[in-house]
PDB file of C-alpha atoms and ligand atoms in Angstrom:
ATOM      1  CA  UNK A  14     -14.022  66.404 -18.022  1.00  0.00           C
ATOM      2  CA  UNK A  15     -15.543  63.372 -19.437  1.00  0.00           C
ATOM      3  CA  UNK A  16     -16.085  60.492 -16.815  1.00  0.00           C
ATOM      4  CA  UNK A  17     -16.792  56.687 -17.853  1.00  0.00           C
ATOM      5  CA  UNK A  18     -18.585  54.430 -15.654  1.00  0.00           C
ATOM      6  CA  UNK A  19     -18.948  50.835 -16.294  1.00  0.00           C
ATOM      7  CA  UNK A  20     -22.065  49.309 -14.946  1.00  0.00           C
ATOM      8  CA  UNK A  21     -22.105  45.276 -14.766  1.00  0.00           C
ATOM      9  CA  UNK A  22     -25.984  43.701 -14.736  1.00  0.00           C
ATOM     10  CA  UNK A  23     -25.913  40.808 -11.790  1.00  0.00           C
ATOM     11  CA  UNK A  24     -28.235  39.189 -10.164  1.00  0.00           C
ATOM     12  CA  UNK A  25     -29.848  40.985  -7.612  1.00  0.00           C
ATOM     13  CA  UNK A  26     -28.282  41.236  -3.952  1.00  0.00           C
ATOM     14  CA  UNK A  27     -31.264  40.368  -2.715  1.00  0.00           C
ATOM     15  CA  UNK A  28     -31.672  37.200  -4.463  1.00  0.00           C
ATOM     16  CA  UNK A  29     -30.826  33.768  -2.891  1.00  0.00           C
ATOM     17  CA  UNK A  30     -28.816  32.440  -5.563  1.00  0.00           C
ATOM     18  CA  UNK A  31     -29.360  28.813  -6.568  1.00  0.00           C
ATOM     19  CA  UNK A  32     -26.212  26.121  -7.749  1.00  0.00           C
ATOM     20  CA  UNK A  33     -27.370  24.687 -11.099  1.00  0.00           C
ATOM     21  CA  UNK A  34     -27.756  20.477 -10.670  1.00  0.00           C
ATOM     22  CA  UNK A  35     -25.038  20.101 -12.875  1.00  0.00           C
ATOM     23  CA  UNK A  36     -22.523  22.314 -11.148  1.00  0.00           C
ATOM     24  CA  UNK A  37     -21.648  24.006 -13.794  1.00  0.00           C
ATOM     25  CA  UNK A  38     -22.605  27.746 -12.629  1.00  0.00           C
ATOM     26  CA  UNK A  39     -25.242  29.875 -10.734  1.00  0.00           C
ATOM     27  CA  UNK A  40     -29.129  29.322 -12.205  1.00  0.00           C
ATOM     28  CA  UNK A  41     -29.982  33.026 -13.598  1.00  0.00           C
ATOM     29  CA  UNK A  42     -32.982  31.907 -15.171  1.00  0.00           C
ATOM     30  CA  UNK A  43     -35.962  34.053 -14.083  1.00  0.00           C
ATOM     31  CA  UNK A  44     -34.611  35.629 -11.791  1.00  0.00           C
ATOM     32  CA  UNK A  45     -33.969  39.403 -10.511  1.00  0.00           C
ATOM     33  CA  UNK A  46     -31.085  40.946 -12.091  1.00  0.00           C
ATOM     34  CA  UNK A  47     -29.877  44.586 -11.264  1.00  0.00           C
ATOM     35  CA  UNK A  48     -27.084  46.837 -11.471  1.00  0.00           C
ATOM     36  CA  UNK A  49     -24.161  45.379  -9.621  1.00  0.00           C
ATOM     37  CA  UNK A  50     -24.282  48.041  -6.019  1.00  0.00           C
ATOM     38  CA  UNK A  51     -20.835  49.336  -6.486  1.00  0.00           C
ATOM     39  CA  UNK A  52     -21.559  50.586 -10.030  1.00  0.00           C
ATOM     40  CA  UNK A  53     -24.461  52.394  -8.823  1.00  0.00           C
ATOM     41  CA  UNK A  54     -21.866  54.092  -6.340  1.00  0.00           C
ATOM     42  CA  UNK A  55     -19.828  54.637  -9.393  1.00  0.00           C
ATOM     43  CA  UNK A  56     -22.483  56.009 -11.036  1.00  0.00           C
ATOM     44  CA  UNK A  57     -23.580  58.683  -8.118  1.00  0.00           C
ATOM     45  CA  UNK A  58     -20.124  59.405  -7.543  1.00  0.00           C
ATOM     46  CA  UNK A  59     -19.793  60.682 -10.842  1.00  0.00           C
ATOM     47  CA  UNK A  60     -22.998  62.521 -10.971  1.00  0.00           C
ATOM     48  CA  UNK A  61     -22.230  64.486  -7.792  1.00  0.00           C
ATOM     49  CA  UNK A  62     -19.072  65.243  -9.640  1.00  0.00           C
ATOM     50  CA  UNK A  63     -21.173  66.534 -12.176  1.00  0.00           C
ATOM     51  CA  UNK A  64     -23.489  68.638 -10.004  1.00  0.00           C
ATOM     52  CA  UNK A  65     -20.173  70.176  -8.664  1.00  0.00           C
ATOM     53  CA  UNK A  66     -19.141  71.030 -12.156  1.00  0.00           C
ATOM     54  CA  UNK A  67     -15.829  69.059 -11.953  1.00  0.00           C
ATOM     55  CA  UNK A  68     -17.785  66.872 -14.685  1.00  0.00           C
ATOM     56  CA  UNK A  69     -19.332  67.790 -17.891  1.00  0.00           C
ATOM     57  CA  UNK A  70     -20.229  64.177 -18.708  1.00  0.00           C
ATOM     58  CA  UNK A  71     -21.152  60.722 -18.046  1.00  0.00           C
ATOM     59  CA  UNK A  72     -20.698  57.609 -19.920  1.00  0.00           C
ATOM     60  CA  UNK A  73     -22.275  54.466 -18.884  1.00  0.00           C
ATOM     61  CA  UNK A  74     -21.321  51.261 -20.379  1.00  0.00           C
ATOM     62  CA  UNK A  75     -21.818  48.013 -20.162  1.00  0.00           C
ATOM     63  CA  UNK A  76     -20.904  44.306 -21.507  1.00  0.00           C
ATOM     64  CA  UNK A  77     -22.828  41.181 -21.955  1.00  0.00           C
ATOM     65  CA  UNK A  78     -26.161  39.883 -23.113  1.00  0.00           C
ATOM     66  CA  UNK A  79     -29.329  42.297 -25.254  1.00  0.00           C
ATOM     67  CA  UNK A  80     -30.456  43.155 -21.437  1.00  0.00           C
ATOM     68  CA  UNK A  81     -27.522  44.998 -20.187  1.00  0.00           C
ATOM     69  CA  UNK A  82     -30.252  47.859 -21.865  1.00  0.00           C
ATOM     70  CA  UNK A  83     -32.001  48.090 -18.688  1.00  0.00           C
ATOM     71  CA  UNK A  84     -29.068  48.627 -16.343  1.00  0.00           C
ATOM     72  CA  UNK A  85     -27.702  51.570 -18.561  1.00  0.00           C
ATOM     73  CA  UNK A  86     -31.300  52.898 -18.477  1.00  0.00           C
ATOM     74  CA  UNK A  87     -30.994  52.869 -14.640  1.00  0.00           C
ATOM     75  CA  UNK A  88     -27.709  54.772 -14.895  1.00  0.00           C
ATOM     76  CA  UNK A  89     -28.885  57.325 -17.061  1.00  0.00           C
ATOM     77  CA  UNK A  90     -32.022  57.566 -14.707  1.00  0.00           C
ATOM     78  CA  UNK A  91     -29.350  58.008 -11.779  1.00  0.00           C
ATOM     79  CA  UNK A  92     -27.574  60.802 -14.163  1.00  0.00           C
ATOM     80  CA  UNK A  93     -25.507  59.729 -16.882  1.00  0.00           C
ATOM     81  CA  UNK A  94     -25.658  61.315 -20.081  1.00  0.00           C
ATOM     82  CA  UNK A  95     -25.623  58.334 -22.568  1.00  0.00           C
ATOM     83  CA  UNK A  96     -24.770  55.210 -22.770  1.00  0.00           C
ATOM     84  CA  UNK A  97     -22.824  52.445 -24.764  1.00  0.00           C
ATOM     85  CA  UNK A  98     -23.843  48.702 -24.688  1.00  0.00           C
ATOM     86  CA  UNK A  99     -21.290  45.927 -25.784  1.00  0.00           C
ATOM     87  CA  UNK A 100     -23.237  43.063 -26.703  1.00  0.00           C
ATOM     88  CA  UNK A 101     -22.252  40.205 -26.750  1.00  0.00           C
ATOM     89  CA  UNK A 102     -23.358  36.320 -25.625  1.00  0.00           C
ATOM     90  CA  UNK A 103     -19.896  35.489 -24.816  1.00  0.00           C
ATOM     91  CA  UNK A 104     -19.283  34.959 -21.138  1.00  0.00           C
ATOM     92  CA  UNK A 105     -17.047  38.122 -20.071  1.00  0.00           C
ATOM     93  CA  UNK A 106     -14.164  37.095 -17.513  1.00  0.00           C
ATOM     94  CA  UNK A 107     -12.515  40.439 -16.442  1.00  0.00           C
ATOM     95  CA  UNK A 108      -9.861  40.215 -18.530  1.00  0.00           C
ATOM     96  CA  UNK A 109     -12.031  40.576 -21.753  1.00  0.00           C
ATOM     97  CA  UNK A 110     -14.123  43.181 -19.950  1.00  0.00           C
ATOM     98  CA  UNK A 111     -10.820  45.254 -19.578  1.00  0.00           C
ATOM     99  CA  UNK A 112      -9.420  44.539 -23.136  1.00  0.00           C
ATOM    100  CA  UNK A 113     -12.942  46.096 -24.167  1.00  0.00           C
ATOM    101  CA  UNK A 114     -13.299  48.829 -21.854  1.00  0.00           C
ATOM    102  CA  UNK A 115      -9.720  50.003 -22.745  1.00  0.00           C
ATOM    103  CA  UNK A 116     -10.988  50.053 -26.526  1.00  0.00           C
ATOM    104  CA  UNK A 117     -14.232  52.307 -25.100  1.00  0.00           C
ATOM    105  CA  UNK A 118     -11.483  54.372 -23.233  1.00  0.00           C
ATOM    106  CA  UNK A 119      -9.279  54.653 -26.427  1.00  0.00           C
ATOM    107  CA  UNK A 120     -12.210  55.799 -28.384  1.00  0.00           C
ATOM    108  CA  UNK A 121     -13.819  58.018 -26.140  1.00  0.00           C
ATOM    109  CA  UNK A 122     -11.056  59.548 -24.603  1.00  0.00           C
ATOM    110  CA  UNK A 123     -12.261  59.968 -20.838  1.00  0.00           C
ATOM    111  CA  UNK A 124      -9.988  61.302 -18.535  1.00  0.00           C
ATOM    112  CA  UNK A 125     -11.634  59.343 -15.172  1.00  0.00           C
ATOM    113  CA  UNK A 126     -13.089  56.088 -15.123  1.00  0.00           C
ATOM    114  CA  UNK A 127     -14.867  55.024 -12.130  1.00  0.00           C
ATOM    115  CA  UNK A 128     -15.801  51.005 -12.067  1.00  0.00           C
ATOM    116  CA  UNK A 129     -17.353  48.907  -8.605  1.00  0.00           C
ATOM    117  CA  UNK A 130     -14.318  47.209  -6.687  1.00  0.00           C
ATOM    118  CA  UNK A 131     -16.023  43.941  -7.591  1.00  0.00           C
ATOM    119  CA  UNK A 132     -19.043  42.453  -9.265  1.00  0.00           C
ATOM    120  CA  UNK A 133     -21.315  41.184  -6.551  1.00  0.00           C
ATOM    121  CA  UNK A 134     -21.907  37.889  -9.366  1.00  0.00           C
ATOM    122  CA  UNK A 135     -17.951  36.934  -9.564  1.00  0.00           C
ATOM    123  CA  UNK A 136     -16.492  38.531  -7.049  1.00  0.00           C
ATOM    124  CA  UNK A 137     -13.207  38.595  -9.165  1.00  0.00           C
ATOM    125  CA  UNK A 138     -12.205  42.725  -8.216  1.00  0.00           C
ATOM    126  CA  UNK A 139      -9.793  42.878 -10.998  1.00  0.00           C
ATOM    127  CA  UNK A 140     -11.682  44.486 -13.975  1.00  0.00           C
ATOM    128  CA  UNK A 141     -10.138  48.097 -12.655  1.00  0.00           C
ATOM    129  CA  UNK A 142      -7.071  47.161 -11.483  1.00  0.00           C
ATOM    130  CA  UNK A 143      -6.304  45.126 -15.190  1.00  0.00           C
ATOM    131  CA  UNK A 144      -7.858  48.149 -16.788  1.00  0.00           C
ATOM    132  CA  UNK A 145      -4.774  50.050 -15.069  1.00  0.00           C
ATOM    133  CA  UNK A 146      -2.499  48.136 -16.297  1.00  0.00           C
ATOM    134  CA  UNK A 147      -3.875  47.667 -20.392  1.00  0.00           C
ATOM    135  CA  UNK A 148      -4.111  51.740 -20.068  1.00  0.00           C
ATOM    136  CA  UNK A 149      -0.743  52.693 -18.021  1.00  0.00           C
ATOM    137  CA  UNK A 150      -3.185  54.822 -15.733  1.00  0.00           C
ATOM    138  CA  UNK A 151      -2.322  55.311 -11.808  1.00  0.00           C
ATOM    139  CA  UNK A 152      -5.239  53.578  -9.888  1.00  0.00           C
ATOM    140  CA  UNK A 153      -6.908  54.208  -6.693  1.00  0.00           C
ATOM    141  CA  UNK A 154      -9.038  50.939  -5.477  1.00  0.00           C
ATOM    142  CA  UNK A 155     -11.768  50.974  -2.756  1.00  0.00           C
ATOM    143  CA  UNK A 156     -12.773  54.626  -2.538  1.00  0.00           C
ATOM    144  CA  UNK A 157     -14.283  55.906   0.303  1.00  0.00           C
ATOM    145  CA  UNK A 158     -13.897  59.823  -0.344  1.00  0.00           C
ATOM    146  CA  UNK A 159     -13.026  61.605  -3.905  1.00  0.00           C
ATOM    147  CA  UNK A 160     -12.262  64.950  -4.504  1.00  0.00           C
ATOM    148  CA  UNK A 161     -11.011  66.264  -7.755  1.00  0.00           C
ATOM    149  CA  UNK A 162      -9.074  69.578  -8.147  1.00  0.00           C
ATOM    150  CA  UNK A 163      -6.444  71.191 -10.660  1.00  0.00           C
ATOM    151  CA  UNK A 164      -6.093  68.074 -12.734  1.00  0.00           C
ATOM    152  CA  UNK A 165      -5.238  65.379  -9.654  1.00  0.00           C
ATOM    153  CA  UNK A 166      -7.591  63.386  -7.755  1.00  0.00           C
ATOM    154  CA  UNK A 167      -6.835  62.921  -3.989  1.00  0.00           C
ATOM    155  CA  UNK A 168      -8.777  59.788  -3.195  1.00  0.00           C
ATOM    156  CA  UNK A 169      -9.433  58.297   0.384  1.00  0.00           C
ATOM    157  CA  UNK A 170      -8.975  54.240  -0.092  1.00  0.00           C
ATOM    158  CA  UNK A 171     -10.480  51.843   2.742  1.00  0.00           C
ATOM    159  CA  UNK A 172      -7.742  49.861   3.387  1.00  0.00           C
ATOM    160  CA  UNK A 173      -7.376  46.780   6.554  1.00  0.00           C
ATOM    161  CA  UNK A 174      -7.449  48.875   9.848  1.00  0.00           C
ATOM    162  CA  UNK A 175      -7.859  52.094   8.772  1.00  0.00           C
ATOM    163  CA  UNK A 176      -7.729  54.851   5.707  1.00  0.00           C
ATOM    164  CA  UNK A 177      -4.689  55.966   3.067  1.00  0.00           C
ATOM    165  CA  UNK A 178      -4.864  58.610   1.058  1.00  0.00           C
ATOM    166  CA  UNK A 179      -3.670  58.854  -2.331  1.00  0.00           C
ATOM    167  CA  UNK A 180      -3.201  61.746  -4.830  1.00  0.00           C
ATOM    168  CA  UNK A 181      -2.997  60.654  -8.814  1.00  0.00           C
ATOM    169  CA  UNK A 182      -2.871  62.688 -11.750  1.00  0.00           C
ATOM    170  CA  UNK A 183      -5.452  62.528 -14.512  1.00  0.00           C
ATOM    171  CA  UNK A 184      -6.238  60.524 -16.210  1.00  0.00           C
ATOM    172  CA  UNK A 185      -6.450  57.451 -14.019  1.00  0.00           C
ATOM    173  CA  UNK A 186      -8.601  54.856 -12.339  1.00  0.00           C
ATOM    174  CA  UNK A 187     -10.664  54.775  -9.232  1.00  0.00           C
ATOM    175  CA  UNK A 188     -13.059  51.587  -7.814  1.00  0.00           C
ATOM    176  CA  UNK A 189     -15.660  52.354  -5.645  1.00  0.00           C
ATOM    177  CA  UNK A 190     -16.179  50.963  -1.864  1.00  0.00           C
ATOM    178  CA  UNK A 191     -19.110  50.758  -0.017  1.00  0.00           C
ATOM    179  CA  UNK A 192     -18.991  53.903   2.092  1.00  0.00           C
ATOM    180  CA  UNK A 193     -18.119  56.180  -0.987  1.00  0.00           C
ATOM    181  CA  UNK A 194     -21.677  57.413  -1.253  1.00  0.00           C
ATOM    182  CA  UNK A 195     -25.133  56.255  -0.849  1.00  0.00           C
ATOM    183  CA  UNK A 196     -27.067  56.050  -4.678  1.00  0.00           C
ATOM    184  CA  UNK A 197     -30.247  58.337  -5.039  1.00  0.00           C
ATOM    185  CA  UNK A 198     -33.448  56.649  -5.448  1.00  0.00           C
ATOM    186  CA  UNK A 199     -34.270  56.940  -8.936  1.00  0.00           C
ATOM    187  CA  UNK A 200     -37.320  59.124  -9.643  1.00  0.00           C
ATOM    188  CA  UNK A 201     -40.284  57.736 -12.001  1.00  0.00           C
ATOM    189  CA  UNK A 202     -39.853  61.282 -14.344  1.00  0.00           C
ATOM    190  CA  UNK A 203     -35.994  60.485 -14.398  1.00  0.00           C
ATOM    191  CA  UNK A 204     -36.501  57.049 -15.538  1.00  0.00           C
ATOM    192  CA  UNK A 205     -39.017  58.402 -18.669  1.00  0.00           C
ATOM    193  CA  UNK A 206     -35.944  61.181 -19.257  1.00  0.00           C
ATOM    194  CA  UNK A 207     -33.766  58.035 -19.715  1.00  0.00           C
ATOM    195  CA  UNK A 208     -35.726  56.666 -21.987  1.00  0.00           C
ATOM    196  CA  UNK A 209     -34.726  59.511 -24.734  1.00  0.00           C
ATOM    197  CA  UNK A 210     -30.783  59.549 -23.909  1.00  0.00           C
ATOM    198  CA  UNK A 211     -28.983  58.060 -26.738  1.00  0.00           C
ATOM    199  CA  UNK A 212     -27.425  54.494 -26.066  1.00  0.00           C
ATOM    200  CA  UNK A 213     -24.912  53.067 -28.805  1.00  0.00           C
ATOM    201  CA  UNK A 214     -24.880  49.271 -29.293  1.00  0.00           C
ATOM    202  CA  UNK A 215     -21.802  48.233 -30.571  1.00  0.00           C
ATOM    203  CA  UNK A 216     -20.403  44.565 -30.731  1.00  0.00           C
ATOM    204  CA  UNK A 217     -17.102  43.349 -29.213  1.00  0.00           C
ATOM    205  CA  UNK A 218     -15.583  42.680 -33.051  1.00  0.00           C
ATOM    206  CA  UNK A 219     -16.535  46.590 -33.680  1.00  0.00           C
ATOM    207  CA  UNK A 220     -14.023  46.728 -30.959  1.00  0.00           C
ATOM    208  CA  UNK A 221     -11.179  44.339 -32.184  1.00  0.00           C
ATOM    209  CA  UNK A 222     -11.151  42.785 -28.818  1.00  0.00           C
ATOM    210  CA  UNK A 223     -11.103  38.751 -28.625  1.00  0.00           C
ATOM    211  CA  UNK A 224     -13.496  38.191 -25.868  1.00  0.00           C
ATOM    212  CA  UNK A 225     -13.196  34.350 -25.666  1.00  0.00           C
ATOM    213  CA  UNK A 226     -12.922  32.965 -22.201  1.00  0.00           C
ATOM    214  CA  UNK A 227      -9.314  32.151 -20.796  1.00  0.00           C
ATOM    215  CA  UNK A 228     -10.290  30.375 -17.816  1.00  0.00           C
ATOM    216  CA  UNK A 229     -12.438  27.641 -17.926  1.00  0.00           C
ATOM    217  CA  UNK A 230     -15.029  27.122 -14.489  1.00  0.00           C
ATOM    218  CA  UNK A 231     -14.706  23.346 -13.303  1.00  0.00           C
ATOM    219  CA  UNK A 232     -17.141  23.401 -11.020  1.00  0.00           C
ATOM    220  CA  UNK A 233     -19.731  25.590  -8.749  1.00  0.00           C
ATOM    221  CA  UNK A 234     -20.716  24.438  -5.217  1.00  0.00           C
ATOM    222  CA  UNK A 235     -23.220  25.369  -2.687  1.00  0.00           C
ATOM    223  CA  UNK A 236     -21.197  25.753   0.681  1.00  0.00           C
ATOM    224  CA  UNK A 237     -21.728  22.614   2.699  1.00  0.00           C
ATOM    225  CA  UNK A 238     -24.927  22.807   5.219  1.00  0.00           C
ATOM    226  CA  UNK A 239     -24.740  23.441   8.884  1.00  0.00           C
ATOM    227  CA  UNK A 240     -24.950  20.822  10.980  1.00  0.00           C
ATOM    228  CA  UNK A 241     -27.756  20.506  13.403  1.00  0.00           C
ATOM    229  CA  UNK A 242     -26.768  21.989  17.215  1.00  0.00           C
ATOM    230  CA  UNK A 243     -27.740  19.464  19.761  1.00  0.00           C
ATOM    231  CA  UNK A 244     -28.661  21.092  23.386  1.00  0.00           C
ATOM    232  CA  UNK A 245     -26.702  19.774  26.477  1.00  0.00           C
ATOM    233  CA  UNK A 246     -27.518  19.318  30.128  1.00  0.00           C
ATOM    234  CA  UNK A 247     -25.470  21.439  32.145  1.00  0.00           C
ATOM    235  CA  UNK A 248     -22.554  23.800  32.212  1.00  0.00           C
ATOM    236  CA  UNK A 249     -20.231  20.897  33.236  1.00  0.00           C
ATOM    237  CA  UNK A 250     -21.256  18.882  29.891  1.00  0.00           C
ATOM    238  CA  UNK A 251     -21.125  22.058  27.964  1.00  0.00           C
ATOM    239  CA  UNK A 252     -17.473  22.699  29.105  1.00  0.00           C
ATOM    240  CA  UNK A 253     -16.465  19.176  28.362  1.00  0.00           C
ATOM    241  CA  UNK A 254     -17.770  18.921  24.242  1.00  0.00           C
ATOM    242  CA  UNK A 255     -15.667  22.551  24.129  1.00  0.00           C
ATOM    243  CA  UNK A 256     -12.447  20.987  25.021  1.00  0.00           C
ATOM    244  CA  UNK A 257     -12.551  17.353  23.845  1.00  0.00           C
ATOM    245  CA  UNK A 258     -14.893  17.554  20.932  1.00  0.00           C
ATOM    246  CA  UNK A 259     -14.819  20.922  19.243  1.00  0.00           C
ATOM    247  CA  UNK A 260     -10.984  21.256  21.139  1.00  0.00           C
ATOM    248  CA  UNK A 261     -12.023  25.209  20.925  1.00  0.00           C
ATOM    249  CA  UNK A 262     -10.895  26.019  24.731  1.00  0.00           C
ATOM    250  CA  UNK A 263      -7.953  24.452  26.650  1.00  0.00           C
TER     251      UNK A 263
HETATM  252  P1  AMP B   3     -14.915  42.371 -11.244  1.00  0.00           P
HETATM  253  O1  AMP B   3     -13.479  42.570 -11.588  1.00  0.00           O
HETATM  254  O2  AMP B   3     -15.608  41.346 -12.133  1.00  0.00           O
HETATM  255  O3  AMP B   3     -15.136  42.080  -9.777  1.00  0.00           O
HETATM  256  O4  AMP B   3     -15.691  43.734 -11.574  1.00  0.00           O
HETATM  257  C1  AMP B   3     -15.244  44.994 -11.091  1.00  0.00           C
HETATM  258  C2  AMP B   3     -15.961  46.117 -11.809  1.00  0.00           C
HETATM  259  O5  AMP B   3     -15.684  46.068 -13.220  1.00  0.00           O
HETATM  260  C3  AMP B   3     -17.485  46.113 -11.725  1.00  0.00           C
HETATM  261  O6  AMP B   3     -17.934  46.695 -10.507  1.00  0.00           O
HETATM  262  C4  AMP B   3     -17.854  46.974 -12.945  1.00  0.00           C
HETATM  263  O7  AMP B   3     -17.655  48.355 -12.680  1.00  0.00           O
HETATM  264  C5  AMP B   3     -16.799  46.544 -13.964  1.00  0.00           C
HETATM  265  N1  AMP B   3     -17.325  45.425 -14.801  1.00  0.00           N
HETATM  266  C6  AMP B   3     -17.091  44.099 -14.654  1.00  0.00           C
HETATM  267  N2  AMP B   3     -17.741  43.384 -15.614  1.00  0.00           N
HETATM  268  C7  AMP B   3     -18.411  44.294 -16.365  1.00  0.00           C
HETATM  269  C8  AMP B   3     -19.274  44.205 -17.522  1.00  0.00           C
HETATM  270  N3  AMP B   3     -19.578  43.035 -18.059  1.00  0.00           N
HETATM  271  N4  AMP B   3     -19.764  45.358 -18.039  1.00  0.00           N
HETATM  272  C9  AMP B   3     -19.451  46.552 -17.486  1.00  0.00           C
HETATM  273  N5  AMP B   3     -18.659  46.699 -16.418  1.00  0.00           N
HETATM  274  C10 AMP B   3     -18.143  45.591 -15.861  1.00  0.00           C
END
C-alpha cells in the first residue's frame, strides 16, 4: 500500500513570531523554519506502518517556495521513500493546497493519505478535511491511534471530552493529533541516505491546478499587551477590586 504524506515548511514552533509594521502578515525573514509538528507525526505514523509491513511506501510532498527541499529531506531522513516538491511562489491557502494534492493523489494513486490536523503557521485545519471532499474519500481527523487491517482503517479520533472510534474503508483520509506518536530523532547517517532519494519538482501548471489566492488577508495583529498588575494592601482591598472593578466574584 502506497501512503502519501504532505509535509508543510513553517516557521519553527519555537520561534517567537514577529507582526510585520505594516500588518500585512507574519515577518519570515531570517528566521527558523521547520517541518510543521503534525506532519512529522504524519510522517512517523506512516513509517511505523511501514516497519509493520502494512506499507510498502512513502510519499512526501510538499507546496510552496524552492526551500520546501529541506523539509522533504527531513521526511525522507524520518523514512519516506521519495519525495515530490510543488513549487511555486504563490501563497497556498488550503484550498489550492487540496486542489493540488488531489492532482498528486490522482496521479499517484495512494490508497492512504496522512496530512497534520493543522499547520502550526495558519492554523486553518482544513487542507484534509477539503481534500475529503475534492476526492469523495471517508476521513478520520485528529488521530490519536491507527491501525490498519484487511483493507479498513479503525482510527481512534481525540474528540472534546473523550475518544471515538471510527472504522473507514480504503482509500481515505486521516489528520494527525498530537498524541498519535512521538517523531524519531533523525540520525546524521539517515539524513546523508536522504540525500540520494529521488525528489520530483514539478510546478502547480504541470498540475492544471489554479493556485491563485481566494481570500485576501486584511490585516495581521499582535494580541494586545497585558496590562501591568498593581499589588494591593490587604485581603479586604483585594476582595473589593474583585467585585466592583474586575466584577469577577459576587
Ligand atoms: P491547514 O489546513 O493549513 O491547517 O493544514 C493542514 C495540513 O495540510 C498540514 O498539516 C499539512 O499536512 C497539509 N498542508 C497544508 N499546507 C501544505 C503545503 N503547502 N504543502 C504540503 N502540505 C500542506
Amino acid at each position: 500500500m502506497k501512503v502519501l504524506v504532505p509535509v508543510k515548511r513553517v516557521v519553527d514552533y519555537n520561534v517567537k513570531v514577529r507582526v510585520k509594521s505594516d500588518q500585512t502578515g507574519v515577518d519570515i525573514a531570517n528566521v527558523k523554519m521547520s517541518m510543521n509538528p503534525f506532519d512529522e507525526i504524519a510522517v512517523e505514523e506512516a513509517v511505523r506502518l511501514k516497519e509493520k509491513g502494512v506499507v510498502s511506501e512513502i510519499i512526501a510532498v510538499s507546496a510552496g517556495v524552492a526551500q520546501c527541499q529541506e523539509t522533504l529531506r527531513t521526511a525522507m531522513a524520518i523514512g519516506a521513500d521519495r519525495a515530490i516538491l510543488i513549487e511555486t511562489g504563490v501563497e497556498l491557502q488550503p484550498l489550492a493546497v487540496a486542489k493540488l494534492l488531489k492532482a498528486v493523489v490522482d496521479k499517484e494513486q495512494p490508497e492512504l493519505v496522512i496530512l497534520g490536523k493543522q499547520a502550526i503557521d495558519d492554523d486553518a485545519n482544513q487542507t484534509g478535511q477539503m481534500l475529503a471532499a475534492l476526492l469523495d474519500w471517508p476521513q478520520a481527523t485528529f488521530a490519536s491511534k491507527v491501525e490498519i487491517a484487511d483493507g479498513k482503517a479503525t482510527v481512534t479520533r481525540e474528540v472534546d471530552g473523550g475518544l471515538e472510534t471510527v472504522a473507514l474503508t480504503m482509500p481515505a483520509i486521516i489528520t494527525t493529533d498530537l498524541r498519535l506518536n512521538e517523531p524519531r530523532y533523525v540520525t546524521l547517517p539517515n539524513i546523508m541516505k536522504a540525500k540520494k532519494k529521488p525528489l520530483e519538482n514539478l510546478k502547480p501548471e504541470d498540475l492544471g491546478v489554479d493556485v491563485e489566492p481566494r481570500l485576501k488577508t486584511l490585516k495581521v495583529a499582535e494580541p494586545a499587551g497585558r496590562q501591568a498588575g498593581i499589588k494591593v494592601a490587604d485581603v479586604d482591598t483585594l476582595v473589593d477590586k474583585l467585585k466592583n472593578e474586575a466584577k469577577v466574584i459576587k
